[in-house]
mmCIF file of C-alpha atoms in Angstrom:
data_model
loop_
_atom_site.group_PDB
_atom_site.id
_atom_site.type_symbol
_atom_site.label_atom_id
_atom_site.label_comp_id
_atom_site.label_asym_id
_atom_site.label_seq_id
_atom_site.Cartn_x
_atom_site.Cartn_y
_atom_site.Cartn_z
ATOM 1 C CA MET A 1 -124.313 136.358 93.639
ATOM 2 C CA ALA A 2 -124.183 139.857 93.113
ATOM 3 C CA CYS A 3 -122.468 139.468 89.404
ATOM 4 C CA GLU A 4 -124.975 136.853 88.995
ATOM 5 C CA GLN A 5 -127.771 139.311 89.568
ATOM 6 C CA GLY A 6 -125.908 141.854 87.070
ATOM 7 C CA LEU A 7 -125.662 139.471 84.274
ATOM 8 C CA LEU A 8 -129.755 138.048 84.842
ATOM 9 C CA LYS A 9 -130.114 141.862 84.574
ATOM 10 C CA ASP A 10 -128.267 142.390 81.982
ATOM 11 C CA GLU A 11 -130.270 139.323 79.932
ATOM 12 C CA LEU A 12 -133.414 140.252 80.677
ATOM 13 C CA GLU A 13 -132.859 143.537 79.630
ATOM 14 C CA PHE A 14 -131.343 142.345 76.511
ATOM 15 C CA ALA A 15 -134.455 140.375 75.754
ATOM 16 C CA SER A 16 -136.971 143.098 76.529
ATOM 17 C CA HIS A 17 -135.185 144.939 73.937
ATOM 18 C CA LEU A 18 -135.532 142.307 71.157
ATOM 19 C CA HIS A 19 -139.112 142.052 72.139
ATOM 20 C CA ILE A 20 -139.671 145.419 71.809
ATOM 21 C CA ASN A 21 -137.565 145.360 68.438
ATOM 22 C CA SER A 22 -139.789 142.637 67.527
ATOM 23 C CA GLU A 23 -143.000 143.786 67.816
ATOM 24 C CA ALA A 24 -141.830 147.212 66.127
ATOM 25 C CA ALA A 25 -140.677 144.567 62.921
ATOM 26 C CA MET A 26 -143.885 143.265 63.119
ATOM 27 C CA GLU A 27 -146.053 146.615 63.006
ATOM 28 C CA GLN A 28 -143.316 147.499 59.864
ATOM 29 C CA CYS A 29 -144.178 144.666 57.949
ATOM 30 C CA ALA A 30 -147.946 145.010 58.715
ATOM 31 C CA SER A 31 -147.258 148.503 57.200
ATOM 32 C CA VAL A 32 -145.930 147.215 54.115
ATOM 33 C CA GLU A 33 -148.634 144.726 53.817
ATOM 34 C CA ARG A 34 -151.435 147.374 54.243
ATOM 35 C CA GLU A 35 -149.584 149.192 51.264
ATOM 36 C CA VAL A 36 -149.395 145.717 48.981
ATOM 37 C CA ASP A 37 -153.172 144.919 49.795
ATOM 38 C CA LYS A 38 -154.297 148.185 48.310
ATOM 39 C CA VAL A 39 -152.029 147.634 44.995
ATOM 40 C CA LEU A 40 -153.373 144.187 44.589
ATOM 41 C CA GLN A 41 -156.867 145.294 45.294
ATOM 42 C CA LYS A 42 -156.615 148.103 42.252
ATOM 43 C CA PHE A 43 -154.876 146.026 40.253
ATOM 44 C CA LEU A 44 -157.423 143.443 40.679
ATOM 45 C CA THR A 45 -160.525 146.180 39.914
ATOM 46 C CA TYR A 46 -158.501 147.636 37.294
ATOM 47 C CA GLY A 47 -158.349 144.581 35.398
ATOM 48 C CA GLN A 48 -162.066 143.432 35.991
ATOM 49 C CA HIS A 49 -162.740 147.091 34.477
ATOM 50 C CA CYS A 50 -160.228 146.888 31.807
ATOM 51 C CA GLU A 51 -161.705 143.662 30.562
ATOM 52 C CA GLN A 52 -165.609 144.775 30.535
ATOM 53 C CA SER A 53 -164.601 147.781 28.435
ATOM 54 C CA LEU A 54 -162.750 146.407 26.263
ATOM 55 C CA GLU A 55 -165.617 144.018 25.715
ATOM 56 C CA GLU A 56 -168.214 146.506 25.593
ATOM 57 C CA LEU A 57 -165.638 148.308 22.593
ATOM 58 C CA LEU A 58 -165.315 144.784 20.847
ATOM 59 C CA HIS A 59 -169.257 144.613 20.406
ATOM 60 C CA HIS A 60 -169.677 148.165 19.416
ATOM 61 C CA VAL A 61 -167.272 147.482 16.845
ATOM 62 C CA GLY A 62 -168.819 144.327 15.807
ATOM 63 C CA GLN A 63 -171.825 145.516 15.057
ATOM 64 C CA LEU A 64 -170.634 148.272 13.470
ATOM 65 C CA ARG A 65 -168.707 146.247 11.372
ATOM 66 C CA ALA A 66 -171.777 144.019 9.996
ATOM 67 C CA GLU A 67 -173.696 147.624 9.135
ATOM 68 C CA LEU A 68 -170.782 148.243 6.989
ATOM 69 C CA ALA A 69 -170.469 144.657 5.489
ATOM 70 C CA SER A 70 -174.425 144.798 4.773
ATOM 71 C CA ALA A 71 -174.405 148.234 3.363
ATOM 72 C CA ALA A 72 -171.187 147.380 1.013
ATOM 73 C CA LEU A 73 -173.358 144.086 0.002
ATOM 74 C CA GLN A 74 -176.253 146.471 -0.688
ATOM 75 C CA GLY A 75 -174.229 148.485 -3.385
ATOM 76 C CA THR A 76 -175.447 151.373 -1.171
ATOM 77 C CA PRO A 77 -173.693 154.684 -0.593
ATOM 78 C CA LEU A 78 -172.581 155.618 3.394
ATOM 79 C CA SER A 79 -175.658 156.745 5.019
ATOM 80 C CA ALA A 80 -175.054 159.926 7.390
ATOM 81 C CA THR A 81 -176.538 158.202 10.185
ATOM 82 C CA LEU A 82 -174.041 155.235 9.443
ATOM 83 C CA SER A 83 -171.353 158.018 9.087
ATOM 84 C CA LEU A 84 -172.055 159.888 12.356
ATOM 85 C CA VAL A 85 -172.328 156.108 14.322
ATOM 86 C CA MET A 86 -168.617 155.696 13.048
ATOM 87 C CA SER A 87 -167.689 158.978 14.604
ATOM 88 C CA GLN A 88 -169.053 158.262 17.576
ATOM 89 C CA CYS A 89 -167.324 154.952 17.696
ATOM 90 C CA CYS A 90 -163.922 156.502 17.175
ATOM 91 C CA ARG A 91 -164.886 159.173 19.764
ATOM 92 C CA LYS A 92 -165.518 156.457 22.193
ATOM 93 C CA ILE A 93 -162.542 154.067 21.640
ATOM 94 C CA LYS A 94 -160.450 157.156 22.058
ATOM 95 C CA ASP A 95 -161.980 157.985 25.465
ATOM 96 C CA THR A 96 -161.742 154.313 26.525
ATOM 97 C CA VAL A 97 -158.136 154.304 25.802
ATOM 98 C CA GLN A 98 -157.258 157.376 27.842
ATOM 99 C CA LYS A 99 -159.092 156.306 30.573
ATOM 100 C CA LEU A 100 -157.617 152.836 30.611
ATOM 101 C CA ALA A 101 -154.202 154.666 30.040
ATOM 102 C CA SER A 102 -155.021 157.379 33.332
ATOM 103 C CA ASP A 103 -156.013 154.407 35.524
ATOM 104 C CA HIS A 104 -153.087 152.838 35.016
ATOM 105 C CA LYS A 105 -150.983 155.762 35.814
ATOM 106 C CA ASP A 106 -153.080 155.869 39.123
ATOM 107 C CA ILE A 107 -151.637 152.326 39.805
ATOM 108 C CA HIS A 108 -148.034 153.169 38.986
ATOM 109 C CA SER A 109 -148.596 155.672 42.012
ATOM 110 C CA SER A 110 -150.094 153.389 44.253
ATOM 111 C CA VAL A 111 -146.593 150.848 43.449
ATOM 112 C CA SER A 112 -144.507 153.678 44.171
ATOM 113 C CA ARG A 113 -145.806 154.289 47.764
ATOM 114 C CA VAL A 114 -144.860 150.344 48.529
ATOM 115 C CA GLY A 115 -141.660 151.227 47.227
ATOM 116 C CA LYS A 116 -141.237 154.429 49.511
ATOM 117 C CA ALA A 117 -143.280 152.045 52.461
ATOM 118 C CA ILE A 118 -140.164 149.566 52.385
ATOM 119 C CA ASP A 119 -137.958 151.988 52.585
ATOM 120 C CA ARG A 120 -139.565 154.090 55.050
ATOM 121 C CA ASN A 121 -140.146 150.704 57.231
ATOM 122 C CA PHE A 122 -136.851 149.008 56.905
ATOM 123 C CA ASP A 123 -133.326 149.175 56.919
ATOM 124 C CA SER A 124 -132.082 149.141 52.902
ATOM 125 C CA GLU A 125 -128.535 148.003 54.274
ATOM 126 C CA ILE A 126 -128.305 144.949 55.793
ATOM 127 C CA CYS A 127 -124.383 143.716 54.097
ATOM 128 C CA GLY A 128 -123.658 145.144 57.880
ATOM 129 C CA VAL A 129 -125.789 142.463 59.776
ATOM 130 C CA VAL A 130 -123.536 140.479 60.371
ATOM 131 C CA SER A 131 -119.506 141.054 60.590
ATOM 132 C CA ASP A 132 -117.151 140.412 58.203
ATOM 133 C CA ALA A 133 -114.997 138.332 60.711
ATOM 134 C CA VAL A 134 -117.775 135.577 60.664
ATOM 135 C CA TRP A 135 -117.393 134.507 57.661
ATOM 136 C CA ASP A 136 -114.589 133.185 55.059
ATOM 137 C CA SER A 137 -112.589 135.152 52.423
ATOM 138 C CA ARG A 138 -114.648 136.970 50.158
ATOM 139 C CA GLU A 139 -113.358 134.782 46.820
ATOM 140 C CA LYS A 140 -114.445 131.604 48.892
ATOM 141 C CA GLN A 141 -117.952 133.140 49.750
ATOM 142 C CA GLN A 142 -117.909 133.918 46.164
ATOM 143 C CA GLN A 143 -117.464 130.354 45.404
ATOM 144 C CA ILE A 144 -119.907 128.857 47.383
ATOM 145 C CA LEU A 145 -122.236 131.218 46.546
ATOM 146 C CA GLN A 146 -121.498 130.093 42.385
ATOM 147 C CA MET A 147 -121.771 126.544 43.400
ATOM 148 C CA ALA A 148 -125.151 127.113 44.848
ATOM 149 C CA ILE A 149 -126.635 128.307 42.428
ATOM 150 C CA VAL A 150 -125.718 126.295 39.866
ATOM 151 C CA GLU A 151 -126.761 123.249 41.856
ATOM 152 C CA HIS A 152 -129.978 125.126 42.245
ATOM 153 C CA LEU A 153 -130.691 125.504 38.198
ATOM 154 C CA TYR A 154 -129.276 122.002 38.058
ATOM 155 C CA GLN A 155 -132.217 120.553 40.278
ATOM 156 C CA GLN A 156 -134.798 122.494 38.722
ATOM 157 C CA GLY A 157 -134.116 121.278 35.194
ATOM 158 C CA MET A 158 -132.152 124.762 33.638
ATOM 159 C CA LEU A 159 -129.476 122.879 32.696
ATOM 160 C CA SER A 160 -128.661 124.968 29.835
ATOM 161 C CA VAL A 161 -128.528 128.181 32.270
ATOM 162 C CA ALA A 162 -126.393 126.346 34.349
ATOM 163 C CA GLU A 163 -123.984 125.220 32.144
ATOM 164 C CA GLU A 164 -123.765 129.012 30.910
ATOM 165 C CA LEU A 165 -123.020 130.229 34.499
ATOM 166 C CA CYS A 166 -120.326 127.741 34.621
ATOM 167 C CA GLN A 167 -118.369 129.353 32.265
ATOM 168 C CA GLU A 168 -118.979 132.702 32.360
ATOM 169 C CA SER A 169 -117.626 132.469 36.346
ATOM 170 C CA THR A 170 -114.689 129.654 35.177
ATOM 171 C CA LEU A 171 -116.903 127.658 37.945
ATOM 172 C CA ASN A 172 -115.156 123.518 37.448
ATOM 173 C CA VAL A 173 -118.115 121.486 37.801
ATOM 174 C CA ASP A 174 -117.285 117.850 37.671
ATOM 175 C CA LEU A 175 -119.851 115.470 35.121
ATOM 176 C CA ASP A 176 -120.424 113.373 37.898
ATOM 177 C CA PHE A 177 -121.495 115.847 40.175
ATOM 178 C CA LYS A 178 -124.035 116.845 36.989
ATOM 179 C CA GLN A 179 -125.124 112.995 36.280
ATOM 180 C CA PRO A 180 -127.599 112.375 38.992
ATOM 181 C CA PHE A 181 -129.588 116.227 38.247
ATOM 182 C CA LEU A 182 -129.205 114.956 34.153
ATOM 183 C CA GLU A 183 -130.930 112.085 34.967
ATOM 184 C CA LEU A 184 -133.575 112.986 37.567
ATOM 185 C CA ASN A 185 -134.827 116.202 34.907
ATOM 186 C CA ARG A 186 -134.750 113.657 31.754
ATOM 187 C CA ILE A 187 -137.006 111.522 33.932
ATOM 188 C CA LEU A 188 -139.083 113.917 35.325
ATOM 189 C CA GLU A 189 -139.745 115.776 32.041
ATOM 190 C CA ALA A 190 -141.199 112.126 30.272
ATOM 191 C CA LEU A 191 -143.183 111.764 33.531
ATOM 192 C CA HIS A 192 -144.591 114.974 33.034
ATOM 193 C CA GLU A 193 -145.607 114.091 29.860
ATOM 194 C CA GLN A 194 -147.234 111.025 31.344
ATOM 195 C CA ASP A 195 -144.597 108.660 29.741
ATOM 196 C CA LEU A 196 -143.976 106.078 32.615
ATOM 197 C CA GLY A 197 -141.216 103.927 30.528
ATOM 198 C CA PRO A 198 -137.846 105.737 31.680
ATOM 199 C CA ALA A 199 -139.627 105.754 35.618
ATOM 200 C CA LEU A 200 -140.308 102.545 35.140
ATOM 201 C CA GLU A 201 -136.910 101.683 33.948
ATOM 202 C CA TRP A 202 -135.186 103.003 36.800
ATOM 203 C CA ALA A 203 -137.339 102.330 39.345
ATOM 204 C CA VAL A 204 -136.549 98.391 38.378
ATOM 205 C CA SER A 205 -132.796 98.821 38.273
ATOM 206 C CA HIS A 206 -133.005 100.357 41.858
ATOM 207 C CA ARG A 207 -135.614 97.947 43.268
ATOM 208 C CA GLN A 208 -133.275 96.635 45.969
ATOM 209 C CA ARG A 209 -132.186 100.166 47.081
ATOM 210 C CA LEU A 210 -135.869 101.351 46.752
ATOM 211 C CA LEU A 211 -137.028 98.578 48.877
ATOM 212 C CA GLU A 212 -133.994 99.428 52.022
ATOM 213 C CA LEU A 213 -135.975 102.669 51.846
ATOM 214 C CA ASN A 214 -139.581 101.398 52.147
ATOM 215 C CA SER A 215 -140.106 102.861 48.921
ATOM 216 C CA SER A 216 -143.717 102.224 47.128
ATOM 217 C CA LEU A 217 -142.096 103.625 43.832
ATOM 218 C CA GLU A 218 -142.260 101.170 41.903
ATOM 219 C CA PHE A 219 -145.611 100.004 42.934
ATOM 220 C CA LYS A 220 -147.175 103.457 42.474
ATOM 221 C CA LEU A 221 -145.758 103.187 38.719
ATOM 222 C CA HIS A 222 -146.894 100.274 38.132
ATOM 223 C CA ARG A 223 -150.318 101.294 39.570
ATOM 224 C CA LEU A 224 -150.652 104.361 37.238
ATOM 225 C CA HIS A 225 -149.989 102.046 34.369
ATOM 226 C CA PHE A 226 -152.723 99.682 35.042
ATOM 227 C CA ILE A 227 -154.817 102.583 35.520
ATOM 228 C CA ARG A 228 -154.100 104.283 32.262
ATOM 229 C CA LEU A 229 -154.974 100.593 30.336
ATOM 230 C CA LEU A 230 -158.063 100.989 32.189
ATOM 231 C CA ALA A 231 -158.596 104.535 30.764
ATOM 232 C CA GLY A 232 -158.682 102.862 27.777
ATOM 233 C CA GLY A 233 -162.013 101.369 28.129
ATOM 234 C CA PRO A 234 -163.051 97.495 27.228
ATOM 235 C CA GLU A 235 -160.592 97.549 24.338
ATOM 236 C CA LYS A 236 -157.903 97.233 26.792
ATOM 237 C CA GLN A 237 -159.313 95.088 29.204
ATOM 238 C CA LEU A 238 -157.340 91.934 28.420
ATOM 239 C CA GLU A 239 -153.848 94.275 27.988
ATOM 240 C CA ALA A 240 -155.014 95.081 31.280
ATOM 241 C CA LEU A 241 -155.483 91.576 33.181
ATOM 242 C CA SER A 242 -151.952 90.730 31.475
ATOM 243 C CA TYR A 243 -150.341 93.938 33.128
ATOM 244 C CA ALA A 244 -151.554 92.690 36.700
ATOM 245 C CA ARG A 245 -149.139 90.187 37.166
ATOM 246 C CA HIS A 246 -146.625 93.018 37.793
ATOM 247 C CA PHE A 247 -148.473 93.315 40.786
ATOM 248 C CA GLN A 248 -147.029 90.034 42.268
ATOM 249 C CA PRO A 249 -144.082 91.060 44.219
ATOM 250 C CA PHE A 250 -145.947 93.776 46.087
ATOM 251 C CA ALA A 251 -149.162 91.627 46.825
ATOM 252 C CA ARG A 252 -148.099 91.638 50.578
ATOM 253 C CA LEU A 253 -147.594 95.022 51.208
ATOM 254 C CA HIS A 254 -150.273 96.441 49.116
ATOM 255 C CA GLN A 255 -153.267 94.036 48.764
ATOM 256 C CA ARG A 256 -155.757 96.403 49.712
ATOM 257 C CA GLU A 257 -154.848 98.518 46.685
ATOM 258 C CA ILE A 258 -154.602 95.526 43.983
ATOM 259 C CA GLN A 259 -157.888 94.432 45.079
ATOM 260 C CA VAL A 260 -159.369 97.685 44.164
ATOM 261 C CA MET A 261 -157.742 98.014 40.990
ATOM 262 C CA MET A 262 -158.837 94.505 40.239
ATOM 263 C CA GLY A 263 -162.422 95.615 41.161
ATOM 264 C CA SER A 264 -162.552 98.407 38.907
ATOM 265 C CA LEU A 265 -162.725 95.829 35.713
ATOM 266 C CA VAL A 266 -166.200 94.717 36.927
ATOM 267 C CA TYR A 267 -167.490 98.017 35.703
ATOM 268 C CA LEU A 268 -164.659 98.495 32.702
ATOM 269 C CA ARG A 269 -167.476 98.172 30.268
ATOM 270 C CA LEU A 270 -170.374 100.323 31.424
ATOM 271 C CA GLY A 271 -167.450 103.233 32.377
ATOM 272 C CA LEU A 272 -165.101 104.126 35.099
ATOM 273 C CA GLU A 273 -166.135 107.454 35.121
ATOM 274 C CA LYS A 274 -169.896 106.544 36.482
ATOM 275 C CA SER A 275 -168.390 104.059 38.789
ATOM 276 C CA PRO A 276 -167.438 104.063 42.908
ATOM 277 C CA TYR A 277 -163.762 103.368 40.837
ATOM 278 C CA CYS A 278 -163.971 106.981 39.202
ATOM 279 C CA HIS A 279 -161.132 108.255 41.359
ATOM 280 C CA LEU A 280 -158.532 106.281 40.160
ATOM 281 C CA LEU A 281 -158.768 108.320 36.965
ATOM 282 C CA ASP A 282 -157.846 111.411 38.620
ATOM 283 C CA ASN A 283 -155.162 113.288 37.001
ATOM 284 C CA SER A 284 -153.565 114.329 40.573
ATOM 285 C CA HIS A 285 -151.912 110.663 40.195
ATOM 286 C CA TRP A 286 -149.810 112.257 37.896
ATOM 287 C CA ALA A 287 -148.272 114.784 40.389
ATOM 288 C CA GLU A 288 -148.543 112.487 43.230
ATOM 289 C CA ILE A 289 -145.824 109.740 41.358
ATOM 290 C CA CYS A 290 -143.819 113.318 40.454
ATOM 291 C CA GLU A 291 -143.633 113.614 43.934
ATOM 292 C CA THR A 292 -143.123 110.622 45.121
ATOM 293 C CA PHE A 293 -140.218 109.942 42.432
ATOM 294 C CA THR A 294 -138.413 113.109 43.334
ATOM 295 C CA ARG A 295 -138.451 112.415 47.080
ATOM 296 C CA ASP A 296 -137.508 108.788 46.774
ATOM 297 C CA ALA A 297 -134.674 109.244 43.967
ATOM 298 C CA CYS A 298 -133.256 112.182 45.765
ATOM 299 C CA SER A 299 -133.233 110.143 48.826
ATOM 300 C CA LEU A 300 -131.355 107.414 46.951
ATOM 301 C CA LEU A 301 -128.874 109.186 45.220
ATOM 302 C CA GLY A 302 -127.988 111.741 48.534
ATOM 303 C CA LEU A 303 -129.647 114.645 47.321
ATOM 304 C CA SER A 304 -131.866 117.350 48.941
ATOM 305 C CA VAL A 305 -135.318 117.358 47.983
ATOM 306 C CA GLU A 306 -135.847 121.071 48.116
ATOM 307 C CA SER A 307 -132.961 122.994 46.455
ATOM 308 C CA PRO A 308 -130.304 124.070 49.414
ATOM 309 C CA LEU A 309 -130.319 127.572 47.911
ATOM 310 C CA SER A 310 -134.327 127.905 48.248
ATOM 311 C CA VAL A 311 -134.127 126.465 52.040
ATOM 312 C CA SER A 312 -130.996 129.167 52.686
ATOM 313 C CA PHE A 313 -132.967 132.029 50.975
ATOM 314 C CA ALA A 314 -136.185 131.048 52.842
ATOM 315 C CA SER A 315 -134.626 130.579 56.327
ATOM 316 C CA GLY A 316 -132.704 134.127 55.749
ATOM 317 C CA CYS A 317 -135.924 135.896 55.166
ATOM 318 C CA VAL A 318 -137.203 134.437 58.378
ATOM 319 C CA ALA A 319 -134.192 135.303 60.542
ATOM 320 C CA LEU A 320 -132.732 138.862 58.846
ATOM 321 C CA PRO A 321 -135.336 141.017 61.019
ATOM 322 C CA VAL A 322 -134.581 139.136 63.850
ATOM 323 C CA LEU A 323 -130.483 139.826 63.243
ATOM 324 C CA MET A 324 -131.694 143.444 62.532
ATOM 325 C CA ASN A 325 -132.848 143.417 65.828
ATOM 326 C CA ILE A 326 -129.857 142.115 67.359
ATOM 327 C CA LYS A 327 -127.673 144.375 65.637
ATOM 328 C CA ALA A 328 -129.644 147.384 66.834
ATOM 329 C CA VAL A 329 -129.338 146.193 70.441
ATOM 330 C CA ILE A 330 -126.010 145.156 70.544
ATOM 331 C CA GLU A 331 -125.133 148.777 68.621
ATOM 332 C CA GLN A 332 -127.443 150.246 71.469
ATOM 333 C CA ARG A 333 -126.023 148.708 74.590
ATOM 334 C CA GLN A 334 -122.124 149.064 72.914
ATOM 335 C CA CYS A 335 -121.153 145.112 73.144
ATOM 336 C CA THR A 336 -119.854 144.410 69.945
ATOM 337 C CA GLY A 337 -118.160 141.407 71.481
ATOM 338 C CA VAL A 338 -121.182 139.272 72.092
ATOM 339 C CA TRP A 339 -121.533 137.967 68.445
ATOM 340 C CA SER A 340 -117.828 136.515 67.337
ATOM 341 C CA HIS A 341 -118.190 133.022 66.375
ATOM 342 C CA LYS A 342 -118.690 131.509 62.832
ATOM 343 C CA ASP A 343 -120.543 128.418 64.112
ATOM 344 C CA GLU A 344 -123.333 130.049 65.985
ATOM 345 C CA LEU A 345 -125.607 132.949 66.538
ATOM 346 C CA PRO A 346 -125.778 134.985 69.386
ATOM 347 C CA ILE A 347 -129.504 133.625 70.169
ATOM 348 C CA GLU A 348 -132.140 130.699 69.063
ATOM 349 C CA ILE A 349 -133.595 131.746 66.065
ATOM 350 C CA GLU A 350 -136.917 130.016 65.335
ATOM 351 C CA LEU A 351 -137.555 128.461 61.686
ATOM 352 C CA GLY A 352 -140.586 126.165 62.067
ATOM 353 C CA MET A 353 -140.623 122.267 61.998
ATOM 354 C CA LYS A 354 -139.694 122.538 58.033
ATOM 355 C CA CYS A 355 -136.583 123.398 58.865
ATOM 356 C CA TRP A 356 -135.321 121.012 61.189
ATOM 357 C CA TYR A 357 -133.021 118.206 59.678
ATOM 358 C CA HIS A 358 -131.236 117.216 62.129
ATOM 359 C CA SER A 359 -131.061 116.922 66.264
ATOM 360 C CA VAL A 360 -128.762 118.993 68.127
ATOM 361 C CA PHE A 361 -127.732 118.294 71.818
ATOM 362 C CA ALA A 362 -127.280 121.035 74.620
ATOM 363 C CA CYS A 363 -124.927 120.314 77.521
ATOM 364 C CA PRO A 364 -126.941 119.868 80.496
ATOM 365 C CA ILE A 365 -124.154 120.793 82.997
ATOM 366 C CA LEU A 366 -122.597 124.003 80.899
ATOM 367 C CA ARG A 367 -126.548 124.516 79.268
ATOM 368 C CA GLN A 368 -124.472 125.143 76.180
ATOM 369 C CA GLN A 369 -125.130 123.879 72.860
ATOM 370 C CA THR A 370 -122.117 121.405 71.694
ATOM 371 C CA SER A 371 -120.192 121.996 68.458
ATOM 372 C CA ASP A 372 -117.184 120.446 66.648
ATOM 373 C CA SER A 373 -114.840 122.038 69.019
ATOM 374 C CA ASN A 374 -116.529 120.770 71.948
ATOM 375 C CA PRO A 375 -118.832 117.646 70.950
ATOM 376 C CA PRO A 376 -121.131 115.721 72.886
ATOM 377 C CA ILE A 377 -119.248 112.651 75.301
ATOM 378 C CA LYS A 378 -120.880 109.498 76.635
ATOM 379 C CA LEU A 379 -119.512 107.958 79.942
ATOM 380 C CA ILE A 380 -119.625 104.536 80.588
ATOM 381 C CA CYS A 381 -123.038 104.987 82.606
ATOM 382 C CA GLY A 382 -124.741 106.323 79.654
ATOM 383 C CA HIS A 383 -124.748 110.083 80.475
ATOM 384 C CA VAL A 384 -124.267 112.166 77.967
ATOM 385 C CA ILE A 385 -122.381 115.875 78.585
ATOM 386 C CA SER A 386 -120.205 118.176 76.422
ATOM 387 C CA ARG A 387 -116.297 117.724 76.305
ATOM 388 C CA ASP A 388 -115.314 120.914 78.103
ATOM 389 C CA ALA A 389 -117.820 119.497 81.224
ATOM 390 C CA LEU A 390 -115.725 117.080 81.029
ATOM 391 C CA ASN A 391 -112.720 118.550 81.697
ATOM 392 C CA LYS A 392 -113.961 120.518 84.170
ATOM 393 C CA LEU A 393 -115.167 117.229 86.272
ATOM 394 C CA ILE A 394 -111.718 115.525 86.263
ATOM 395 C CA ASN A 395 -110.626 115.252 89.707
ATOM 396 C CA GLY A 396 -107.068 113.584 90.218
ATOM 397 C CA GLY A 397 -107.227 111.987 87.150
ATOM 398 C CA LYS A 398 -111.075 110.635 87.744
ATOM 399 C CA LEU A 399 -114.413 111.309 86.681
ATOM 400 C CA LYS A 400 -117.528 111.150 88.764
ATOM 401 C CA CYS A 401 -120.610 111.464 87.006
ATOM 402 C CA PRO A 402 -122.601 114.296 87.884
ATOM 403 C CA TYR A 403 -125.855 111.988 87.810
ATOM 404 C CA CYS A 404 -125.111 108.636 88.998
ATOM 405 C CA PRO A 405 -122.543 109.662 90.293
ATOM 406 C CA MET A 406 -120.148 106.461 88.723
ATOM 407 C CA GLU A 407 -116.292 106.925 89.188
ATOM 408 C CA GLN A 408 -114.567 106.426 85.795
ATOM 409 C CA ASN A 409 -111.846 107.247 83.694
ATOM 410 C CA PRO A 410 -112.187 110.571 81.572
ATOM 411 C CA ALA A 411 -110.551 108.102 78.528
ATOM 412 C CA ASP A 412 -113.205 105.520 78.199
ATOM 413 C CA GLY A 413 -115.634 108.669 77.099
ATOM 414 C CA LYS A 414 -116.881 108.050 73.779
ATOM 415 C CA ARG A 415 -117.924 110.648 71.463
ATOM 416 C CA ILE A 416 -121.200 111.184 70.048
ATOM 417 C CA ILE A 417 -122.311 112.059 66.683
ATOM 418 C CA PHE A 418 -126.016 112.923 66.225
#
């Protein structure tokens, strides 16, 4: 009992230290953010002032140029008044340029203050946040990182950069790995140029698998092509009516949308722009079709919609302050053995719903999250516990479920994969 109370006290103190450090980290972030806001405000003010000053100079120089051109046409010599105006204009240009340069130097000092605020509020050495024992070998780390960067470059359409990195890093990437990215980027480039041909060809060739995903990609592509015909005016009416036959396979699931498109034909001669169907001509449909194609094509090809490198980087930005707090608490309390496992963190870090990719299971008996070495096991009665809990509950070769309690053979338990 005294031992349990001691452990509980240690856990509460540990949580208290984390809470205090989290508040300090928030204040550090707010301090840097205030400096950044000041710089952004100065940039905005400087930009407006610079634009206004240059416009005034251009206007003044334009007027002077017109006066000089008029004097040249008349063949009259340069008057003393005009010569004085030219001198004043040159002086004004020089003064304005010097003033803008001086204001720009002030911004440099503000930017440097942001860097100083970052150095003052944050620990620049982040490599020591995690023990080296947690990771694989350095060569393995480098290979994984290079592969993640190459995949990110392929996914972003930066094919030439990815090829250059592969050559310089001697990374061997199979053509089978590249091919899906090459095809996706080719089709996306065509969609950005409002060419639906490659996307329609791809959707038709993968029709059955898209239907299994409950995808409406092919219908949306046909709808967008129909809308382009409508935008062509009355001259395209017969072609639009003829193209409408492509909607027949989708009539059951998209009846309402098809009715709307057919109804728009009534206003074709009057102009869709001023009709109740003007929303059909909205350019947002092109952005939507690019997103739909990317999502469905990635799902079909077993690729992630977002770059794994981008997701990892964003998650790391969220988790790093917490990990730094944990490191500080561990060092302060001299409990370096708390974090020694490769597959788990010492505490849970909330990354938000956007980063929820799969379910996890925590054993209700041992109150530990299951892992590959300690997977969840389903008993005959339907209850699920971890393998470590199952082994601890075995008594005389029999297992008694801690919930039912049904007696059963431990070997009858089956592993569950979420």
